[in-house]
CSV table of C-alpha atoms and ligand atoms in Angstrom, one decimal:
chain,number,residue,atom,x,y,z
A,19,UNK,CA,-15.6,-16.6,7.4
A,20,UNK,CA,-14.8,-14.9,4.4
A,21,UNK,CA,-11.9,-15.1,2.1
A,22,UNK,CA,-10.0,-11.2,1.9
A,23,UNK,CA,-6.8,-10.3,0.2
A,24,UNK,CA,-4.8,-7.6,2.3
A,25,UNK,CA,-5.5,-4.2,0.1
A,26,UNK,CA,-3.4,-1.0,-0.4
A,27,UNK,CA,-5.0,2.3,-1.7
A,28,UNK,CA,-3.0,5.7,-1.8
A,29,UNK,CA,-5.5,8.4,-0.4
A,30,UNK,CA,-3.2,11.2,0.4
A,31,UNK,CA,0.1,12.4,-1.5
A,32,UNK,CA,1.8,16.1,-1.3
A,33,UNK,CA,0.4,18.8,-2.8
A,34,UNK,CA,2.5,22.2,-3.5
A,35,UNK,CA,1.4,25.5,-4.0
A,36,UNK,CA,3.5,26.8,-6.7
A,37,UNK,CA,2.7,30.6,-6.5
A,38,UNK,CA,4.0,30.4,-2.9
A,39,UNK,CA,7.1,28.7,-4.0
A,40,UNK,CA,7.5,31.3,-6.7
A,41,UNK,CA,6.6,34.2,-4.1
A,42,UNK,CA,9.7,33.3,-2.2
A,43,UNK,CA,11.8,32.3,-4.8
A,44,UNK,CA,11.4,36.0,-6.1
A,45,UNK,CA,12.3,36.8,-2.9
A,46,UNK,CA,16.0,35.4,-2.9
A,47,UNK,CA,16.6,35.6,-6.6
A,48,UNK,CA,15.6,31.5,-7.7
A,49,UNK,CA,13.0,31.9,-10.1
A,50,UNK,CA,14.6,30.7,-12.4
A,51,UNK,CA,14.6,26.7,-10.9
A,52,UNK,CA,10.7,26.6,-10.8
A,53,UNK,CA,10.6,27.3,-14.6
A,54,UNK,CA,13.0,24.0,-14.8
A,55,UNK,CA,10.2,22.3,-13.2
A,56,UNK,CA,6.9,20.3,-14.7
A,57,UNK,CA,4.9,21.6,-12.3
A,58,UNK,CA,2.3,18.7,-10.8
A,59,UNK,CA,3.9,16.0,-12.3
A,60,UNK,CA,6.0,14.6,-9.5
A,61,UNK,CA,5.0,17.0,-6.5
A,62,UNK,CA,6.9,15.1,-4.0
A,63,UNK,CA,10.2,15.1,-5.9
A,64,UNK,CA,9.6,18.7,-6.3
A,65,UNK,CA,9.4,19.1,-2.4
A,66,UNK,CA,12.4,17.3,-1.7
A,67,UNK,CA,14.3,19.1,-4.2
A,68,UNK,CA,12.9,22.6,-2.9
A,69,UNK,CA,14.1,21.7,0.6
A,70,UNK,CA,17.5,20.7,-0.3
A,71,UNK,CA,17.9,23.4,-2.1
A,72,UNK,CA,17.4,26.0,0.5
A,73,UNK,CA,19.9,24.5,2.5
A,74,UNK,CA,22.6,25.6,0.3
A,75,UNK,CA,20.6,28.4,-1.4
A,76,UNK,CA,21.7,26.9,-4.4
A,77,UNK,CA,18.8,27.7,-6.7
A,78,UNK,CA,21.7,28.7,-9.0
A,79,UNK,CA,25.2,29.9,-9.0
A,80,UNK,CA,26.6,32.7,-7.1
A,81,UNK,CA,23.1,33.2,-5.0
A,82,UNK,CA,25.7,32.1,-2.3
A,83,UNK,CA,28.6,33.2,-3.6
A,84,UNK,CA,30.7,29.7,-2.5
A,85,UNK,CA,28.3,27.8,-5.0
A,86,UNK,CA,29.7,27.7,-8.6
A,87,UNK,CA,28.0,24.8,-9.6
A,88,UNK,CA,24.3,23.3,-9.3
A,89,UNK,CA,22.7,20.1,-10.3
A,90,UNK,CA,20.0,21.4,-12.8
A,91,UNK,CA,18.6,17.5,-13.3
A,92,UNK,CA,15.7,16.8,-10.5
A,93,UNK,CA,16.6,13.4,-11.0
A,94,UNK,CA,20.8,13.7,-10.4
A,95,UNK,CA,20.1,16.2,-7.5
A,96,UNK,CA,17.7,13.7,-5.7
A,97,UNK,CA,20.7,10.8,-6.6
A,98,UNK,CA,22.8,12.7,-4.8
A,99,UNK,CA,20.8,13.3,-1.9
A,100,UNK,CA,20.4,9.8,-1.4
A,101,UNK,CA,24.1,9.0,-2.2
A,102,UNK,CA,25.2,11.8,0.9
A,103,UNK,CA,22.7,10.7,2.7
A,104,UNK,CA,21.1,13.8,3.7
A,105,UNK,CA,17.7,11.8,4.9
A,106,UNK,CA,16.0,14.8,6.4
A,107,UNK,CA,14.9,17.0,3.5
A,108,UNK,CA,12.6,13.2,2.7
A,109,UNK,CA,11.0,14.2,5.5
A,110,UNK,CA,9.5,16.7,4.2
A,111,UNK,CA,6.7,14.7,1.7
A,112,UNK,CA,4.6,12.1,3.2
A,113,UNK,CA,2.4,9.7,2.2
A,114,UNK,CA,-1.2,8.3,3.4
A,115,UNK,CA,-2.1,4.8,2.8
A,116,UNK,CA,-5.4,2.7,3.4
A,117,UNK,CA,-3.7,-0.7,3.9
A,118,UNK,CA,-7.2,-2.9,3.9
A,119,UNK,CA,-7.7,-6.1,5.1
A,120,UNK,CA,-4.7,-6.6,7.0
A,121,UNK,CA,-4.3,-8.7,10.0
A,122,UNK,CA,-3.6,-7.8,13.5
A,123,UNK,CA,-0.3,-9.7,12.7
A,124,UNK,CA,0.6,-7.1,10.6
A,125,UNK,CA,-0.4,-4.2,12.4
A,126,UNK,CA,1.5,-5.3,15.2
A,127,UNK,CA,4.5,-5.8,13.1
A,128,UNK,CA,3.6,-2.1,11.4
A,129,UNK,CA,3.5,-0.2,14.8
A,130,UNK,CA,6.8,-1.2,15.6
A,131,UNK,CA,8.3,1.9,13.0
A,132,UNK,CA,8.1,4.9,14.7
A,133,UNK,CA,9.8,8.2,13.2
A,134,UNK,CA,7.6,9.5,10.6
A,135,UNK,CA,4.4,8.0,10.4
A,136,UNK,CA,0.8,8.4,11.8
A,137,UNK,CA,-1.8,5.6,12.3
A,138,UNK,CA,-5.4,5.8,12.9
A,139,UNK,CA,-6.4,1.9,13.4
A,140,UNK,CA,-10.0,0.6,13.2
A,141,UNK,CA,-11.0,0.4,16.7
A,142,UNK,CA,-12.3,-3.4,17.5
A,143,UNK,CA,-13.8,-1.5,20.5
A,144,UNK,CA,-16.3,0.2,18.7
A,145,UNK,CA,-16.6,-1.8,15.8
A,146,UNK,CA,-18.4,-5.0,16.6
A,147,UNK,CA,-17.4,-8.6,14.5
A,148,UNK,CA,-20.2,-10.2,12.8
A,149,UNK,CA,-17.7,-11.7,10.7
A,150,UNK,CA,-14.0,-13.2,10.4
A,151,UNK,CA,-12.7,-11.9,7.3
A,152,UNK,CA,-9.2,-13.7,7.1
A,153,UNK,CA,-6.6,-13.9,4.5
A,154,UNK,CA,-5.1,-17.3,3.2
A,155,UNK,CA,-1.7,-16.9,1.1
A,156,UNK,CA,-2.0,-19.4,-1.6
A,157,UNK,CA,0.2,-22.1,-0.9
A,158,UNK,CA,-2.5,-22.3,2.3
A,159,UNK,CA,-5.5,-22.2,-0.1
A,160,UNK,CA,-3.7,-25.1,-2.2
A,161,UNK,CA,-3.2,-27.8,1.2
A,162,UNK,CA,-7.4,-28.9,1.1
A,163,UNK,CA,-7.4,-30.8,4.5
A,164,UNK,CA,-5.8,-27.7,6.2
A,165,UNK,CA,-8.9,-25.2,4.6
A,166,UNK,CA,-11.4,-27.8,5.6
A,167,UNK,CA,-10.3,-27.6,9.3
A,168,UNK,CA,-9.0,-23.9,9.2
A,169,UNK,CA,-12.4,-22.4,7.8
A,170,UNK,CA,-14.9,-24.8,10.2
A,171,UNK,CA,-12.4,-23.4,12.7
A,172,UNK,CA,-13.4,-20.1,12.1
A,173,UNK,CA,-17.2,-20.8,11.3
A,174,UNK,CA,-17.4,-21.5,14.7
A,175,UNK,CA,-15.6,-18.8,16.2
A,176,UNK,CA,-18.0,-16.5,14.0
A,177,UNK,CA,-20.8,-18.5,15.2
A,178,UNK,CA,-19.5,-17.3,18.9
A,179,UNK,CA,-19.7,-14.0,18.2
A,180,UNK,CA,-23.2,-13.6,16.8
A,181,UNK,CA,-24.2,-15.8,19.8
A,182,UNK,CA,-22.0,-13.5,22.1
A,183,UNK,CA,-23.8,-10.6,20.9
A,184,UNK,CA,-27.7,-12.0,21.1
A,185,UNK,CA,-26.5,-13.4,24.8
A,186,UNK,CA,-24.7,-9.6,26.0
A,187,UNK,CA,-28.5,-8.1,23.9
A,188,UNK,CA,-26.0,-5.9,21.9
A,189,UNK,CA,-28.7,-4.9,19.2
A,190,UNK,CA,-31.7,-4.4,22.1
A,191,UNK,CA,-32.4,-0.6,21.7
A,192,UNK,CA,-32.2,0.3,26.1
A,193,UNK,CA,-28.3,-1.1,25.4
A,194,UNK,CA,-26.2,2.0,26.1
A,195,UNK,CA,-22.8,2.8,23.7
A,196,UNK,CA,-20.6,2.2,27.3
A,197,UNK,CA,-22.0,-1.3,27.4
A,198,UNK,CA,-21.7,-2.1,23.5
A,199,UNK,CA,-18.1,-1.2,24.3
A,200,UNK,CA,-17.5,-3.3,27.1
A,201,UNK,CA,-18.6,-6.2,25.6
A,202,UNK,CA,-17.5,-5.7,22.5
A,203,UNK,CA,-13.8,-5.6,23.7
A,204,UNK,CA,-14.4,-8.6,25.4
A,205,UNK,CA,-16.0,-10.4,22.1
A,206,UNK,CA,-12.8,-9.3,20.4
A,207,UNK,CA,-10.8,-11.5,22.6
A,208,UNK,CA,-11.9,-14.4,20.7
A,209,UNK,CA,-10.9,-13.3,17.3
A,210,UNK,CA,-8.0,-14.9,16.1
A,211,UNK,CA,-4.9,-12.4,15.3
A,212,UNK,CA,-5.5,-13.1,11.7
A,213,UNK,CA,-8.9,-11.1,11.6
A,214,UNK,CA,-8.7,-9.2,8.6
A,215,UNK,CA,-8.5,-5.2,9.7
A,216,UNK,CA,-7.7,-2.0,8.7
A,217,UNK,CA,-5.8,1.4,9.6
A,218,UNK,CA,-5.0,4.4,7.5
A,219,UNK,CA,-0.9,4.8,7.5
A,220,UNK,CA,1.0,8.0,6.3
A,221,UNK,CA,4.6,7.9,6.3
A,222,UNK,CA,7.1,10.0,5.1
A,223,UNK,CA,10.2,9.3,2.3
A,224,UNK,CA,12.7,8.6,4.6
A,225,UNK,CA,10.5,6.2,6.8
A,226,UNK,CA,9.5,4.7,3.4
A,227,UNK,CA,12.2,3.8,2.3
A,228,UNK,CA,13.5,2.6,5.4
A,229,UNK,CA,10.2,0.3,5.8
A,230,UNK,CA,9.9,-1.2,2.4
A,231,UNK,CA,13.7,-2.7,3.1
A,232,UNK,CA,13.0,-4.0,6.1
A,233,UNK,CA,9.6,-5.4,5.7
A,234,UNK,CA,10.2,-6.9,2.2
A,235,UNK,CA,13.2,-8.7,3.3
A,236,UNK,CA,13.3,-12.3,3.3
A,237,UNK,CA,13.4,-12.9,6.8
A,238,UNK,CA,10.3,-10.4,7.0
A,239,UNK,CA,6.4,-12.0,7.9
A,240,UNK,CA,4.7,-13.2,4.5
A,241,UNK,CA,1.6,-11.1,4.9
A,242,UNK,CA,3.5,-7.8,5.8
A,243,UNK,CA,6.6,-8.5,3.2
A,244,UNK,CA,3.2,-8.6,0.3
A,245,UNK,CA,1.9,-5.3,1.3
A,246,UNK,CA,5.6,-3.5,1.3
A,247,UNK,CA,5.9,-4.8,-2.5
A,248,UNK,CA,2.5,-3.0,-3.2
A,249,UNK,CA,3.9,0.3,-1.2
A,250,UNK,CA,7.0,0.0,-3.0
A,251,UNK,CA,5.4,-0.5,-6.4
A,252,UNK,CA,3.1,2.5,-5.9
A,253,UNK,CA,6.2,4.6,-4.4
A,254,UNK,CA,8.6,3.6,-7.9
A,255,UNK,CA,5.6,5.6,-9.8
A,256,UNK,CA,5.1,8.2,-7.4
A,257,UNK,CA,8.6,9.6,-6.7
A,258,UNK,CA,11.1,7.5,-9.1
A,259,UNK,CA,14.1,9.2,-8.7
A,260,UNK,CA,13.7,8.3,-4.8
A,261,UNK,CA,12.7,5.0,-5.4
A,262,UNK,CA,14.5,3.9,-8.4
A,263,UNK,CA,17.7,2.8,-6.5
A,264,UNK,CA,15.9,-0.5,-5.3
A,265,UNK,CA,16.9,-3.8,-6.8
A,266,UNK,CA,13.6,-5.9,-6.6
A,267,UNK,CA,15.2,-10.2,-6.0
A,268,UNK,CA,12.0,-12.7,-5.4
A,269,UNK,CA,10.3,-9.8,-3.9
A,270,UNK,CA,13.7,-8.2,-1.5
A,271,UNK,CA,13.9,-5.2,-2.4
A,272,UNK,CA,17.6,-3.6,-1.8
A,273,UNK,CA,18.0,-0.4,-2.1
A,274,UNK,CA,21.0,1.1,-3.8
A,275,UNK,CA,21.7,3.5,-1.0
A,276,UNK,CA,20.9,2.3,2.6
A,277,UNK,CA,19.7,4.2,5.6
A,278,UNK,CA,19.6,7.7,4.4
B,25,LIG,C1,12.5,-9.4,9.6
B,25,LIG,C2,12.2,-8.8,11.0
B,25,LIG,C3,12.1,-9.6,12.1
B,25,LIG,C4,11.7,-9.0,13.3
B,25,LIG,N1,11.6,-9.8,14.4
B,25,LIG,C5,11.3,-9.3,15.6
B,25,LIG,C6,11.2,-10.1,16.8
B,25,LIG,O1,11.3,-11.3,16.8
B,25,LIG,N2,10.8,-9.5,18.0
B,25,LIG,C7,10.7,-8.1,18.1
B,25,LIG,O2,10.4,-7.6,19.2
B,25,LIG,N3,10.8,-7.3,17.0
B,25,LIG,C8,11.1,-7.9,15.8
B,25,LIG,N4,11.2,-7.1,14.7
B,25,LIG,C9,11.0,-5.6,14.8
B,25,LIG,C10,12.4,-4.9,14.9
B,25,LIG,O3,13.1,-5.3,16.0
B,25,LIG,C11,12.1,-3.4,14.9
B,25,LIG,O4,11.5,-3.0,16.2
B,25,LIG,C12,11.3,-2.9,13.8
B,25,LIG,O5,11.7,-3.4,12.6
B,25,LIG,C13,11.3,-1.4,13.8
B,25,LIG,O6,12.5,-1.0,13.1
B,25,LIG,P1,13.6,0.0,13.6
B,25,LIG,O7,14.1,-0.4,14.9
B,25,LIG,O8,14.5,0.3,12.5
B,25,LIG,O9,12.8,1.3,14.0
B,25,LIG,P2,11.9,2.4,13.2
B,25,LIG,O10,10.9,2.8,14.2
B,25,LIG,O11,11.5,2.0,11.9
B,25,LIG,O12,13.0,3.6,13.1
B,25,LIG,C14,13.8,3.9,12.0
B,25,LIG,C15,15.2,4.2,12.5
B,25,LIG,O13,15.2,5.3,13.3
B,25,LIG,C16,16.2,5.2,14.3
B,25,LIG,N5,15.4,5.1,15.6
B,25,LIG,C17,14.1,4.9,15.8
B,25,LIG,N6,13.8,5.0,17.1
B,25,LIG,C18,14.9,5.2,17.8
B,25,LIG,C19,15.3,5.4,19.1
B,25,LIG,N7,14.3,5.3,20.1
B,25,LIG,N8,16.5,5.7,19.5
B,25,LIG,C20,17.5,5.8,18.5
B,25,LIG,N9,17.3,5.6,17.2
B,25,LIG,C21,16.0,5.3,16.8
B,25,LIG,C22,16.9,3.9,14.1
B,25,LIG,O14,18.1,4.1,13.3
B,25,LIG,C23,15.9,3.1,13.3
B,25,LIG,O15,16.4,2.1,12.5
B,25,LIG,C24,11.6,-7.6,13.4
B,25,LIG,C25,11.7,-6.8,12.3
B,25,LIG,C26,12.0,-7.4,11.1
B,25,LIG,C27,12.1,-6.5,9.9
């Protein structure tokens, strides 16, 4: 058994090409909103705003000619997008996550949100357990009779495995991939659902936002309600005026406007 803490790394964020944007915004007359911007500092805010934009062409005033008035502030724009609610143009900039060390609770708990995301899921098929990583939250680690019994628990069922795979000759080199396979799912049976895993996530604004409410709510599993914070955390620095609504209580965070 070893001790893990569940993990979140950001691999993968939006990435604009600016001379395309500008191409097309010479095209219908809105240069002029692309010099308002600081390019590459907060490329998904700049995506949003782009796509809300076009919806009303209102790059400035009197492109359409029944807009007098824009929002030149990224940030006020993107308030207001959240305020009416116009969820879709978040869509448009998603987000890839390594969430590491995460248990098989939580992944089932993660699958359950749909619209929006992608998951590629380390495949206890393939992958063969030699050992149990497993997370303890602290108030576990702090109860000393409960780690005595929990981690000889788990000693054994790592014991099982290794024996498992001497007894099915996993490492003999005439064992073909098919038969790894086979056995391995079978192995895998006797892992408890708190095996420490992984998956890569991407998600998009909306879904984010929507996610981080749910799964940080009080009512939400401890080990999934940890790893939103992170998310959220990282989300606050990568697109603030999106995720600078939340109100953060003992770890809830509420959001200032719901389900956009
Ligand atoms: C605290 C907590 C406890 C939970 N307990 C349980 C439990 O005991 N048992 C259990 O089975 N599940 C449980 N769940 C899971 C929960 O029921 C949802 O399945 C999960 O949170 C996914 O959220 P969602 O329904 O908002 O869908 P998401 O997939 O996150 O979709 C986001 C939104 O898109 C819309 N949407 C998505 N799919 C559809 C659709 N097919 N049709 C129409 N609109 C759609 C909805 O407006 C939805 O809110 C729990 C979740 C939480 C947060």
């Amino acid at each position: 058994m070893r001790s893990v803490e569940p993990e979140v790394y950001l691999v993968a964020r939006p990435q604009i090409d600016y001379d395309a944007m500008a191409a097309y915004l010479r095209e219908v007359g809105g240069e002029r909103w692309l010099e308002r911007i600081d390019r590459g500092e907060l490329e998904a805010q700049d995506l949003v705003e782009f796509a809300g934009k076009m919806c009303y062409r209102s790059w400035e005033p009197g492109l359409n000619p029944n807009v007098r008035k824009v929002r030149d502030d990224q940030a006020v724009y993107l308030q207001n997008i959240l305020k009416q609610a116009h969820g879709s143009v978040l869509e448009h900039a998603s987000f890839s996550f390594v969430l590491h060390n995460v248990s098989r609770v939580f992944t089932h708990e993660l699958a359950r949100h749909r619209p929006g995301t992608a998951i590629s899921q380390e495949s206890l098929r393939y992958v063969r357990l030699d050992e149990l990583p497993f997370w303890f939250p602290d108030w576990a680690r702090e109860d000393a009779e409960l780690m005595k019994r929990a981690t000889a628990l788990l000693n054994e069922l790592e014991q099982f495995q290794l024996w498992m795979a001497g007894h099915f000759g996993l490492d003999e080199d005439e064992t073909r991939m098919h038969e790894k396979k086979h056995k391995t799912s079978f192995m895998r049976r006797f892992a408890p659902e708190g095996v420490a895993t992984g998956l890569v996530w991407t998600a998009n604004i909306r879904t984010l936002r929507h996610t981080i409410e749910a799964r940080t709510d009080q009512g939400a599993e401890e080990e999934i309600r940890l790893v939103f914070s992170k998310i959220g955390e990282i989300m606050r620095t990568e697109a603030p005026a999106l995720f600078g609504d939340y109100t953060v209580t003992d770890g809830t965070w509420i959001p200032g406007w719901r389900k956009v």
